[in-house]
GROMACS .gro file of C-alpha atoms in nm:
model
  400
    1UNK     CA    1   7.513  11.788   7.581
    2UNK     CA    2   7.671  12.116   7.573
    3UNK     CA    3   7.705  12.327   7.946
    4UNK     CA    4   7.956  12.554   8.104
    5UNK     CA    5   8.239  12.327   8.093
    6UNK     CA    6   8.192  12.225   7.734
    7UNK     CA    7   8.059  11.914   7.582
    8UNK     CA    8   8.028  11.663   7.823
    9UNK     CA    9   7.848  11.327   7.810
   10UNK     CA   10   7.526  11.314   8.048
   11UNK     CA   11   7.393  11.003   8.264
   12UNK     CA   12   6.988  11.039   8.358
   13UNK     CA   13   6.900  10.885   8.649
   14UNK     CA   14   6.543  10.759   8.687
   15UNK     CA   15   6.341  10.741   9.018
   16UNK     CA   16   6.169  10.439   9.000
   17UNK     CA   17   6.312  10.122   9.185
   18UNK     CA   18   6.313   9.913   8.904
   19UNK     CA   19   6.396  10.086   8.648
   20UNK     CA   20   6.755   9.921   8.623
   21UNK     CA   21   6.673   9.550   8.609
   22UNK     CA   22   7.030   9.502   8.617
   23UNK     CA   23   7.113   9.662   8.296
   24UNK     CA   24   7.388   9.963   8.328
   25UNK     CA   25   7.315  10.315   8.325
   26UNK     CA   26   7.372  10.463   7.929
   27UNK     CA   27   7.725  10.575   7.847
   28UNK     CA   28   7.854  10.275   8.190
   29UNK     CA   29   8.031  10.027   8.002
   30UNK     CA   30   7.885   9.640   8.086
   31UNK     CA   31   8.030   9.426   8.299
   32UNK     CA   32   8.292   9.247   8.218
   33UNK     CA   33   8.265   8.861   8.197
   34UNK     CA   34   8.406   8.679   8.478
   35UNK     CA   35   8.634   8.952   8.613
   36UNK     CA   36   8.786   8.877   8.951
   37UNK     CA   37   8.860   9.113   9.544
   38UNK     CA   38   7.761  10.866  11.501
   39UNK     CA   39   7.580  11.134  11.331
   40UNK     CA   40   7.234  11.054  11.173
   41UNK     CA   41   7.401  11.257  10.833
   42UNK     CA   42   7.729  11.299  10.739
   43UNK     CA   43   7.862  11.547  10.603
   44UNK     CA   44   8.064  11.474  10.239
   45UNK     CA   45   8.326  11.668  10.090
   46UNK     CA   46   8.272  11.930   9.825
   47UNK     CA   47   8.487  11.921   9.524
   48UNK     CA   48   8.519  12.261   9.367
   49UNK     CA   49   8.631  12.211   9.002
   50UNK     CA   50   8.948  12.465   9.020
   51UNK     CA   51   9.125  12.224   9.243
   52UNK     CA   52   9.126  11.930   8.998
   53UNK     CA   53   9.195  12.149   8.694
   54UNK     CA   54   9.549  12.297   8.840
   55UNK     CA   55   9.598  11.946   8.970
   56UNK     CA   56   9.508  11.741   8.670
   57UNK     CA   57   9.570  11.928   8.404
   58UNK     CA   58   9.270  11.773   8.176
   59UNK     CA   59   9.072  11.608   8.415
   60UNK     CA   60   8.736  11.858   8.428
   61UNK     CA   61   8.487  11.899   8.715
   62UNK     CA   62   8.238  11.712   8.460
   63UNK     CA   63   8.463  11.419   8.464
   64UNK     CA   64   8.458  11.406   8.780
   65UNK     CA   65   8.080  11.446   8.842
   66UNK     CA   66   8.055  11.177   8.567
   67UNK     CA   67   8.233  10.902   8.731
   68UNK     CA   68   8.050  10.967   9.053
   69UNK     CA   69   7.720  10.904   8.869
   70UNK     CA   70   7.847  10.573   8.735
   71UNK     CA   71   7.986  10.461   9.095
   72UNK     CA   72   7.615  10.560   9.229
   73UNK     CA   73   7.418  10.393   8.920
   74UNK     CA   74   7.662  10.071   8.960
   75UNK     CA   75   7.585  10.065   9.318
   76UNK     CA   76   7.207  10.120   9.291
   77UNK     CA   77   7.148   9.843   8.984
   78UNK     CA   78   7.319   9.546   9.234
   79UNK     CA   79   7.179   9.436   9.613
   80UNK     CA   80   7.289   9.363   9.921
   81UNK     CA   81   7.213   8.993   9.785
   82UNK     CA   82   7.554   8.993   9.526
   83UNK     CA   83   7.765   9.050   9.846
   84UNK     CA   84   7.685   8.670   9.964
   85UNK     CA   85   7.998   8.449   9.970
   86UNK     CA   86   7.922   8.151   9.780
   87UNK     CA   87   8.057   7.954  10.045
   88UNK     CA   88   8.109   8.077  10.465
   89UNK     CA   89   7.964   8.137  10.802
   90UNK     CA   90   7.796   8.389  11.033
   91UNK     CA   91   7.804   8.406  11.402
   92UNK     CA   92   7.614   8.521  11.612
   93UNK     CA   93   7.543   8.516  11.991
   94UNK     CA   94   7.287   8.473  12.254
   95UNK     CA   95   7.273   8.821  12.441
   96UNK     CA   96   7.258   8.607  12.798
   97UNK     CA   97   7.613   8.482  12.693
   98UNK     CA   98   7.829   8.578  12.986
   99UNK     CA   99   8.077   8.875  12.859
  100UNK     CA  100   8.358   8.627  12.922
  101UNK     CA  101   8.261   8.409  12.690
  102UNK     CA  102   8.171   8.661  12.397
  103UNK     CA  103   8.537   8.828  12.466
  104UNK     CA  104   8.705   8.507  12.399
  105UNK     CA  105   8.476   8.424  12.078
  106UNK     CA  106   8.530   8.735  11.911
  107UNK     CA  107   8.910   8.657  11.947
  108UNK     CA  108   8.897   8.298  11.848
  109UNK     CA  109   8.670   8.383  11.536
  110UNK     CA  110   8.907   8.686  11.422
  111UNK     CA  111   8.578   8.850  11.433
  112UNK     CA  112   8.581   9.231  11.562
  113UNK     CA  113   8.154   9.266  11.583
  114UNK     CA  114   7.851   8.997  11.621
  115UNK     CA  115   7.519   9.018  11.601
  116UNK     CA  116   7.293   8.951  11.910
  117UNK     CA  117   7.001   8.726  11.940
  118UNK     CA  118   6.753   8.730  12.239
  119UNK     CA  119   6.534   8.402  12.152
  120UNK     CA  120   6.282   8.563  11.909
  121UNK     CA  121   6.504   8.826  11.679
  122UNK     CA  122   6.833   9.038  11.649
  123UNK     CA  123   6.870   9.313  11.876
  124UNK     CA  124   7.218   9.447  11.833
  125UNK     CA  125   7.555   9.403  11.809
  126UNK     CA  126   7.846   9.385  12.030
  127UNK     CA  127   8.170   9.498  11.898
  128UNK     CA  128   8.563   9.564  12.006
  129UNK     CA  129   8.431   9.893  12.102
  130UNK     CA  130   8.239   9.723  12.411
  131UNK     CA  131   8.509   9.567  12.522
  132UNK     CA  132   8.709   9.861  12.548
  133UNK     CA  133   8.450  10.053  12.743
  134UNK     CA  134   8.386   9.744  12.949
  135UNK     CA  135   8.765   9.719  13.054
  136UNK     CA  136   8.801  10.079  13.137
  137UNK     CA  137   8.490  10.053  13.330
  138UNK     CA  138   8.666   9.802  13.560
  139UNK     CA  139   8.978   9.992  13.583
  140UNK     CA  140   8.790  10.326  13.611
  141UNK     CA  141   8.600  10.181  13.919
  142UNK     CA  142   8.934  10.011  14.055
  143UNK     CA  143   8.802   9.671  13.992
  144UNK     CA  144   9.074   9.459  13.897
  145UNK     CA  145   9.028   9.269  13.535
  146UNK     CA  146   8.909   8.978  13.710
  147UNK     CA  147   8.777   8.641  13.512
  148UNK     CA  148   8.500   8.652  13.772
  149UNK     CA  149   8.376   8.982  13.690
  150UNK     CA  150   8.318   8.931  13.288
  151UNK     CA  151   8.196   8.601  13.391
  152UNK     CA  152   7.905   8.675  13.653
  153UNK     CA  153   7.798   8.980  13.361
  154UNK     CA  154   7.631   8.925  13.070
  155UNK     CA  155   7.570   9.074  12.755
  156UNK     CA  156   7.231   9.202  12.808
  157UNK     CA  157   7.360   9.312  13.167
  158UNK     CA  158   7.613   9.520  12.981
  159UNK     CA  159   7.416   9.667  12.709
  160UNK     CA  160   7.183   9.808  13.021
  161UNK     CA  161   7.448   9.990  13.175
  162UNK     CA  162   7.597  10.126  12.866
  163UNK     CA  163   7.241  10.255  12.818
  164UNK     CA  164   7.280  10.417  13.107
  165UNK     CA  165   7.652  10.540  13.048
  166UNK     CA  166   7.500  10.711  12.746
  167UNK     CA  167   7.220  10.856  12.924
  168UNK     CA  168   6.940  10.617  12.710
  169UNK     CA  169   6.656  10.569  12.888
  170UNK     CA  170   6.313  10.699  12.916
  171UNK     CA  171   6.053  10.889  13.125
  172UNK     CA  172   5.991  10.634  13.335
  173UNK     CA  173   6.414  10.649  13.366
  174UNK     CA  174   6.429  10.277  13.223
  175UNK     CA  175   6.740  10.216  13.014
  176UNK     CA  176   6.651  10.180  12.566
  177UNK     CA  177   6.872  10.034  12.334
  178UNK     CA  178   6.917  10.216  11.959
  179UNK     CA  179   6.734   9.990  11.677
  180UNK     CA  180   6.979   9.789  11.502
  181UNK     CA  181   7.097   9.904  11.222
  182UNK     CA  182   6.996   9.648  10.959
  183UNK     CA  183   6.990   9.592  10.595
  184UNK     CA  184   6.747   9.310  10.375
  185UNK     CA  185   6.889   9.104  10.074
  186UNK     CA  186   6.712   9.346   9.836
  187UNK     CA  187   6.802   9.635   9.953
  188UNK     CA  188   7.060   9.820   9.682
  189UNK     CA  189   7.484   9.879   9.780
  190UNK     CA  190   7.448  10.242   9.753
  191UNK     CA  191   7.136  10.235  10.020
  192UNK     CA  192   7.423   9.971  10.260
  193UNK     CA  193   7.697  10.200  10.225
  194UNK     CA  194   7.516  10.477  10.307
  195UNK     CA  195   7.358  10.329  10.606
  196UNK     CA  196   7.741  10.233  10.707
  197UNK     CA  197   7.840  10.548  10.695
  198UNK     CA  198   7.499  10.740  10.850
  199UNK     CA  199   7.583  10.512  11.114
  200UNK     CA  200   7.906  10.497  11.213
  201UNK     CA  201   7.965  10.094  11.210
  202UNK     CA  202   8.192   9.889  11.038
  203UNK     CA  203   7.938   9.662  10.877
  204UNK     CA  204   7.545   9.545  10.941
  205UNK     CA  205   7.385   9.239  10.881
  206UNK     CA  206   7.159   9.140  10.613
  207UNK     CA  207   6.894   8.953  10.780
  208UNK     CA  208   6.574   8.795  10.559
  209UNK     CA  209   6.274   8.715  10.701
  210UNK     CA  210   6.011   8.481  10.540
  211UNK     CA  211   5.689   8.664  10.707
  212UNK     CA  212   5.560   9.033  10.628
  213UNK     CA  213   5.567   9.080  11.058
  214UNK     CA  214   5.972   9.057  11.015
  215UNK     CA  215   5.955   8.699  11.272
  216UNK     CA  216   6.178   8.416  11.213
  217UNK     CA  217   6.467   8.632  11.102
  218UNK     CA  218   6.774   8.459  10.954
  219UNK     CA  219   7.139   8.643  10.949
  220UNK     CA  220   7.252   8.614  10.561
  221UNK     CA  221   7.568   8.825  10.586
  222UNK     CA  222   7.761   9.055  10.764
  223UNK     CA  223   7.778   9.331  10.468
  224UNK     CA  224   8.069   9.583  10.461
  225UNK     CA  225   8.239   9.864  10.282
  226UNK     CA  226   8.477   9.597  10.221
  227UNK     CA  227   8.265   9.413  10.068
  228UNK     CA  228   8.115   9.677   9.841
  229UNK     CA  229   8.445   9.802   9.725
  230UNK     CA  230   8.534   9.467   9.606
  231UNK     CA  231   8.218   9.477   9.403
  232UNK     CA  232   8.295   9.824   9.220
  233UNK     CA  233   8.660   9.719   9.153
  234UNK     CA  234   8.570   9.375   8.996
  235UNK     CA  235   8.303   9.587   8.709
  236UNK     CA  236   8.530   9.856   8.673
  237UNK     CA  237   8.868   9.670   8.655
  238UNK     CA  238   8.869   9.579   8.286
  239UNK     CA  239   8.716   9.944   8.185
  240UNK     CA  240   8.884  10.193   8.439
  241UNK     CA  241   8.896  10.503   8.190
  242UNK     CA  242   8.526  10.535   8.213
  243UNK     CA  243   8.650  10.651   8.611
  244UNK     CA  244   8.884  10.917   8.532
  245UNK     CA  245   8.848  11.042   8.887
  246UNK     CA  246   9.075  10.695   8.917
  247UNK     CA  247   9.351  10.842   8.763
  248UNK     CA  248   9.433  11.121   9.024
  249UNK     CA  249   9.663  11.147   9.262
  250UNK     CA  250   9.526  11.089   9.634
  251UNK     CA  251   9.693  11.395   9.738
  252UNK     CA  252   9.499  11.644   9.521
  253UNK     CA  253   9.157  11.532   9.627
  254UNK     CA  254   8.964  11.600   9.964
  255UNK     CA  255   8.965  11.257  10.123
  256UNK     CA  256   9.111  11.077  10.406
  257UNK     CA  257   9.290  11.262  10.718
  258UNK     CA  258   9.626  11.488  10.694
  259UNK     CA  259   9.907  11.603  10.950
  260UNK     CA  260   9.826  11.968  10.936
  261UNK     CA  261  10.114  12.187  10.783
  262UNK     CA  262  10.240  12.465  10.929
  263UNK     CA  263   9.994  12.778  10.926
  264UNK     CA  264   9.665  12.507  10.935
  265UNK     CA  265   9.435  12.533  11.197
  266UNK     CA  266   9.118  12.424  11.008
  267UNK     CA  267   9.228  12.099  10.962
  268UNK     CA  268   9.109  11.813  11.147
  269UNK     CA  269   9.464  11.650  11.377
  270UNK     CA  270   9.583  11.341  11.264
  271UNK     CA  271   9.614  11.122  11.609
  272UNK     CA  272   9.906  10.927  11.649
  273UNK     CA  273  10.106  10.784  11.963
  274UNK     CA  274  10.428  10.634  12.025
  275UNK     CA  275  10.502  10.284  12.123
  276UNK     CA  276  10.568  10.328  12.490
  277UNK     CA  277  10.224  10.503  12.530
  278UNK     CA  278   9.998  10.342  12.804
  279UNK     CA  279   9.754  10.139  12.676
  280UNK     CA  280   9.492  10.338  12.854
  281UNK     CA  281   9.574  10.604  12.722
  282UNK     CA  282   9.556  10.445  12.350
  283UNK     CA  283   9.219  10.329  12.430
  284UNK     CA  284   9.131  10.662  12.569
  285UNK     CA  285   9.215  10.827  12.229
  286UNK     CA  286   9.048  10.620  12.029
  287UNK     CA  287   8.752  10.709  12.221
  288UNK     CA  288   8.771  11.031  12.239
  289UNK     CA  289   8.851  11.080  11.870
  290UNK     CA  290   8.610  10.847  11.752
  291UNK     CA  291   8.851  10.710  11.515
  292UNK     CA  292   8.859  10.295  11.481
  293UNK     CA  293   9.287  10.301  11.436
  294UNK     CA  294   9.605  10.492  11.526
  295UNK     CA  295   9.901  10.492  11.385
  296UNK     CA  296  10.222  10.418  11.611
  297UNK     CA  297  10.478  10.628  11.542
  298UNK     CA  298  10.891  10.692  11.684
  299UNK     CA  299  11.024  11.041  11.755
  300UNK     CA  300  11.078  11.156  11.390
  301UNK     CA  301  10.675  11.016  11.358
  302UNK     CA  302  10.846  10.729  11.136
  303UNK     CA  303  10.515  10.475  11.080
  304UNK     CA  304  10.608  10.184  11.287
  305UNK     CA  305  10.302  10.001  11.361
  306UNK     CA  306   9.903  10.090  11.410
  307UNK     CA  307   9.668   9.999  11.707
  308UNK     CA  308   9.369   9.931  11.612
  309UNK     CA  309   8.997   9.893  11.826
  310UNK     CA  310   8.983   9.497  11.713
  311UNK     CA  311   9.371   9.473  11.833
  312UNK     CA  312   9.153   9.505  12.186
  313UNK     CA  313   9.043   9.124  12.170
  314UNK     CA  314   9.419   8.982  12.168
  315UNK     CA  315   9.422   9.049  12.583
  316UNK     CA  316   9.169   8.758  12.579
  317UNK     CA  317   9.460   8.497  12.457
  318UNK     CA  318   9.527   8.314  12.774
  319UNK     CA  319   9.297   8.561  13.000
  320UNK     CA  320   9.595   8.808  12.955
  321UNK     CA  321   9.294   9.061  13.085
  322UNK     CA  322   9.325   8.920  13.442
  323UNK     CA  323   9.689   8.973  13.476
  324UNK     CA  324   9.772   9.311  13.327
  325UNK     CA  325   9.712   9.687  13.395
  326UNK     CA  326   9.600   9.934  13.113
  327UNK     CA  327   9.802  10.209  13.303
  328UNK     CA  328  10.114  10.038  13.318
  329UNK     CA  329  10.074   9.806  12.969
  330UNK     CA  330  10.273   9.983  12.702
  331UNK     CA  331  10.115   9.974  12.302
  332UNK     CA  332  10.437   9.807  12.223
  333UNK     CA  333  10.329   9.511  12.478
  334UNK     CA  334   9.986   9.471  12.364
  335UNK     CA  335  10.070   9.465  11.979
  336UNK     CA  336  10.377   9.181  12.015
  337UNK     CA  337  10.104   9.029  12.262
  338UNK     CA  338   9.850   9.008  11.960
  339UNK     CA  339  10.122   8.973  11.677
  340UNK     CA  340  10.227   8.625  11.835
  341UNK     CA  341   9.913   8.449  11.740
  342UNK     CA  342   9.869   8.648  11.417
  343UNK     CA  343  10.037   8.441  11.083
  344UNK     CA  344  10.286   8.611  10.855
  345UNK     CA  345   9.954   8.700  10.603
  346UNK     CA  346   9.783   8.883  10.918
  347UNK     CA  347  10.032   8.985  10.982
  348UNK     CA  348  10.188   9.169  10.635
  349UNK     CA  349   9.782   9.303  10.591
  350UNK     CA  350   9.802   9.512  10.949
  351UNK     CA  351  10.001   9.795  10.821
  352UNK     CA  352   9.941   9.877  10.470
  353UNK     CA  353  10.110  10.202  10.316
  354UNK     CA  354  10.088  10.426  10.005
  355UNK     CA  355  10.266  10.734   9.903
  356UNK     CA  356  10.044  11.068   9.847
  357UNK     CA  357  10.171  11.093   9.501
  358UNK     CA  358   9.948  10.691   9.451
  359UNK     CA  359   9.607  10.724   9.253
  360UNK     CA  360   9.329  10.695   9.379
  361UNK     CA  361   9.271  10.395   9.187
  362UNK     CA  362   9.548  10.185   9.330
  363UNK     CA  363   9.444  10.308   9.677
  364UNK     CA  364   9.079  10.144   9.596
  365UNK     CA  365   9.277   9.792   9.453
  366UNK     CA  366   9.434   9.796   9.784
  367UNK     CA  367   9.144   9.839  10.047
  368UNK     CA  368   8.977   9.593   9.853
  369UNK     CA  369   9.213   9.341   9.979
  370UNK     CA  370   9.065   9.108  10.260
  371UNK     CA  371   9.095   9.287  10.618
  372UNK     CA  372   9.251   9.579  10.455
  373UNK     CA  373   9.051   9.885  10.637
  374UNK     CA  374   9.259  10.154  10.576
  375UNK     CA  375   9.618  10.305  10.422
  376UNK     CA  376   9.833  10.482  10.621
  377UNK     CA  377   9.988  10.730  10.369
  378UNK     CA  378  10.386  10.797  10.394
  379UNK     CA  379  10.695  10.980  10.282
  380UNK     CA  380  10.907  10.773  10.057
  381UNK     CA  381  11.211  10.676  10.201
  382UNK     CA  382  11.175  10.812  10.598
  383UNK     CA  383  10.786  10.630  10.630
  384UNK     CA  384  10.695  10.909  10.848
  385UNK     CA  385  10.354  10.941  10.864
  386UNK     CA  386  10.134  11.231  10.630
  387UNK     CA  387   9.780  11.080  10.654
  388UNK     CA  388   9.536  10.793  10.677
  389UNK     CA  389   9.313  10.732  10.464
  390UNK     CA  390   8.990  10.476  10.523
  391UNK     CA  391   8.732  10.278  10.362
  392UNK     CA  392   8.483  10.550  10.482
  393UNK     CA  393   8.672  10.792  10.328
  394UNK     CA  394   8.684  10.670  10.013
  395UNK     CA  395   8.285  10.637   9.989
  396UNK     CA  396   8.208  10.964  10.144
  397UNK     CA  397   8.464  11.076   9.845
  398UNK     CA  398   8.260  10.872   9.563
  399UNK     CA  399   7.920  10.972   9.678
  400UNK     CA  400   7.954  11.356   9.744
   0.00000   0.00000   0.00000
């Protein structure tokens, strides 16, 4: 089809639900056989097409556009369904499970959210994030981290008062809890991700139920970005050329989060902290950022480590919650106090790097990598820190 930028190949997109049945989009290559891993919107970047020509030379706007339509009719022909493991497990817990309790199964699992279950159907989640807001609670109040204290609350207990933190309730002035933020098996990857990212959560479960009323609900899944990105980089491994957006270098395309340079004001700060930071004041940032990770940096902001919101669940190895203070705990002391029970695979997957100059195609190989949730880009040589960037990122990049 000829337009502005010259002859370019077009993909039409139909409307109707089934009108994939599985079969690619014309001009996607096929599969290939047996290839092997806050807001209510967000806002997506804008790609103008004069910043990839003078960065790629070749590469034209319509490329670009073009691989974005094969991402989004890839993503819309599969379902939440394909994500299934053919073999694991789910957990999930009562919400009358003392907090106590929940803390230490999140931590023995490895798990950093769960689904809740009241006795008839799932009502939320509960995630790292509580935990952090429940242990500044106590310290905010004076309360000392006491086992007693998680133990006598429970989960529904909590969820109540954080409805009331967050100023939830009613006109009556009863405290409401948000819907949960579910998916169904049948529901399409483009539809999850999107509901990831409208949301602001790390992943949602795919829950089936048997009845038209939604009763008897069964948890299939806990479905990710992750998990989705693993998806698109098994089709397009063996046929990457039909992606040439791919081929570019990370650092000439609007996605992730930069240190400003000098002379920037209208770009969003890059949060980082150094290793004798309180760990109050970590958890305080990544509150008040709203970011899920920081990286920890030393005085020439040389990468040395990153604290993340799951590293949170490490104070519940041997109660360490009832004997420390987040004021006086240093981010050094809370990372060697999870990194002893982590394994040398854990622990080589915390930290992952790439250089600014990497495409954006090995970036993608490397967040598809279990427990892999973001890069933390560097300078060669000196590793000090020039960016982060996430699995969000990378799908509010592929489905501007």
């Amino acid at each position: 089809m000829t337009s502005e930028f010259g002859i370019v190949n077009t993909i039409f997109l139909t409307s109707e639900r089934n009108s994939f049945s599985g079969v690619p989009a014309p001009n996607v290559p096929p599969p290939p056989m047996d290839v092997d891993n806050n807001e209510a919107s967000v806002h997506l970047p804008q790609v103008s097409g004069s910043t990839f020509t003078e960065a790629a030379g070749t590469i034209l706007e319509a490329d670009i556009i073009a691989s974005r339509l094969r991402v989004s009719a890839f993503l819309s022909a599969h379902t939440a369904y394909e994500l299934l493991p053919e073999s694991g497990k789910v957990v999930a817990l009562d919400i009358n499970l003392p907090v106590k309790q929940a803390f230490h199964i999140l931590y023995e699992q490895g798990i950093s959210m769960v689904p809740l279950w009241n006795g008839a159907q799932f009502v939320g989640v509960l995630s790292a994030m509580d935990f952090i807001l429940i242990l500044k609670e106590l310290t905010n109040r004076g309360s000392n981290l006491a086992e007693e204290e998680l133990e006598t609350h429970t989960i529904s207990a909590w969820k109540e008062g954080k409805a009331y933190l967050k100023r939830q309730v009613d006109e009556q002035g009863r405290a409401f809890s948000k819907p949960l933020v579910h998916v169904g098996p049948d529901d399409n990857l483009k539809d999850v991700a999107l509901k990831i990212l409208q949301n602001n959560v790390a992943s949602v479960p795919v829950l089936h139920s048997p009845s038209n009323d939604g009763s008897f609900q069964q948890l299939l899944h806990m479905a990710s970005l992750s998990g989705i990105l693993k998806c698109i980089c098994r089709y397009f491994r063996s046929c990457s050329s039909s992606l040439p957006v791919l081929q570019l270098p990370i650092c000439t395309i609007p996605i992730g989060t930069w240190v400003p340079k000098i002379g920037e004001s209208n770009r969003r700060p890059l949060a980082m902290m150094r290793p004798n930071a309180s760990l109050s004041s970590a958890l305080n940032l990544l509150i008040e950022a709203q970011v899920s990770s920081i990286p920890v940096v030393d005085e020439n902001d040389s990468l040395l480590d990153i604290y993340s919101r799951s590293d949170i669940t490490a104070l519940a190895k041997d109660k360490s919650y009832t004997r420390i203070s987040l004021n006086e705990m240093t981010v050094h002391q809370a990372l060697q106090l999870g990194q002893d029970s982590y394994c040398s695979f854990e622990l080589s997957r915390r930290c992952q790097m790439c250089l600014k100059s990497d495409s954006l195609h090995k970036v993608i190989e490397r967040l598809a990598n279990p427990g892999v949730r973001r890069l933390i880009v560097v300078e060669a040589g000196s590793k000090r820190v020039e960016g982060i960037i996430s699995l969000s990122d990378v799908f509010k990049f592929l489905l501007s």
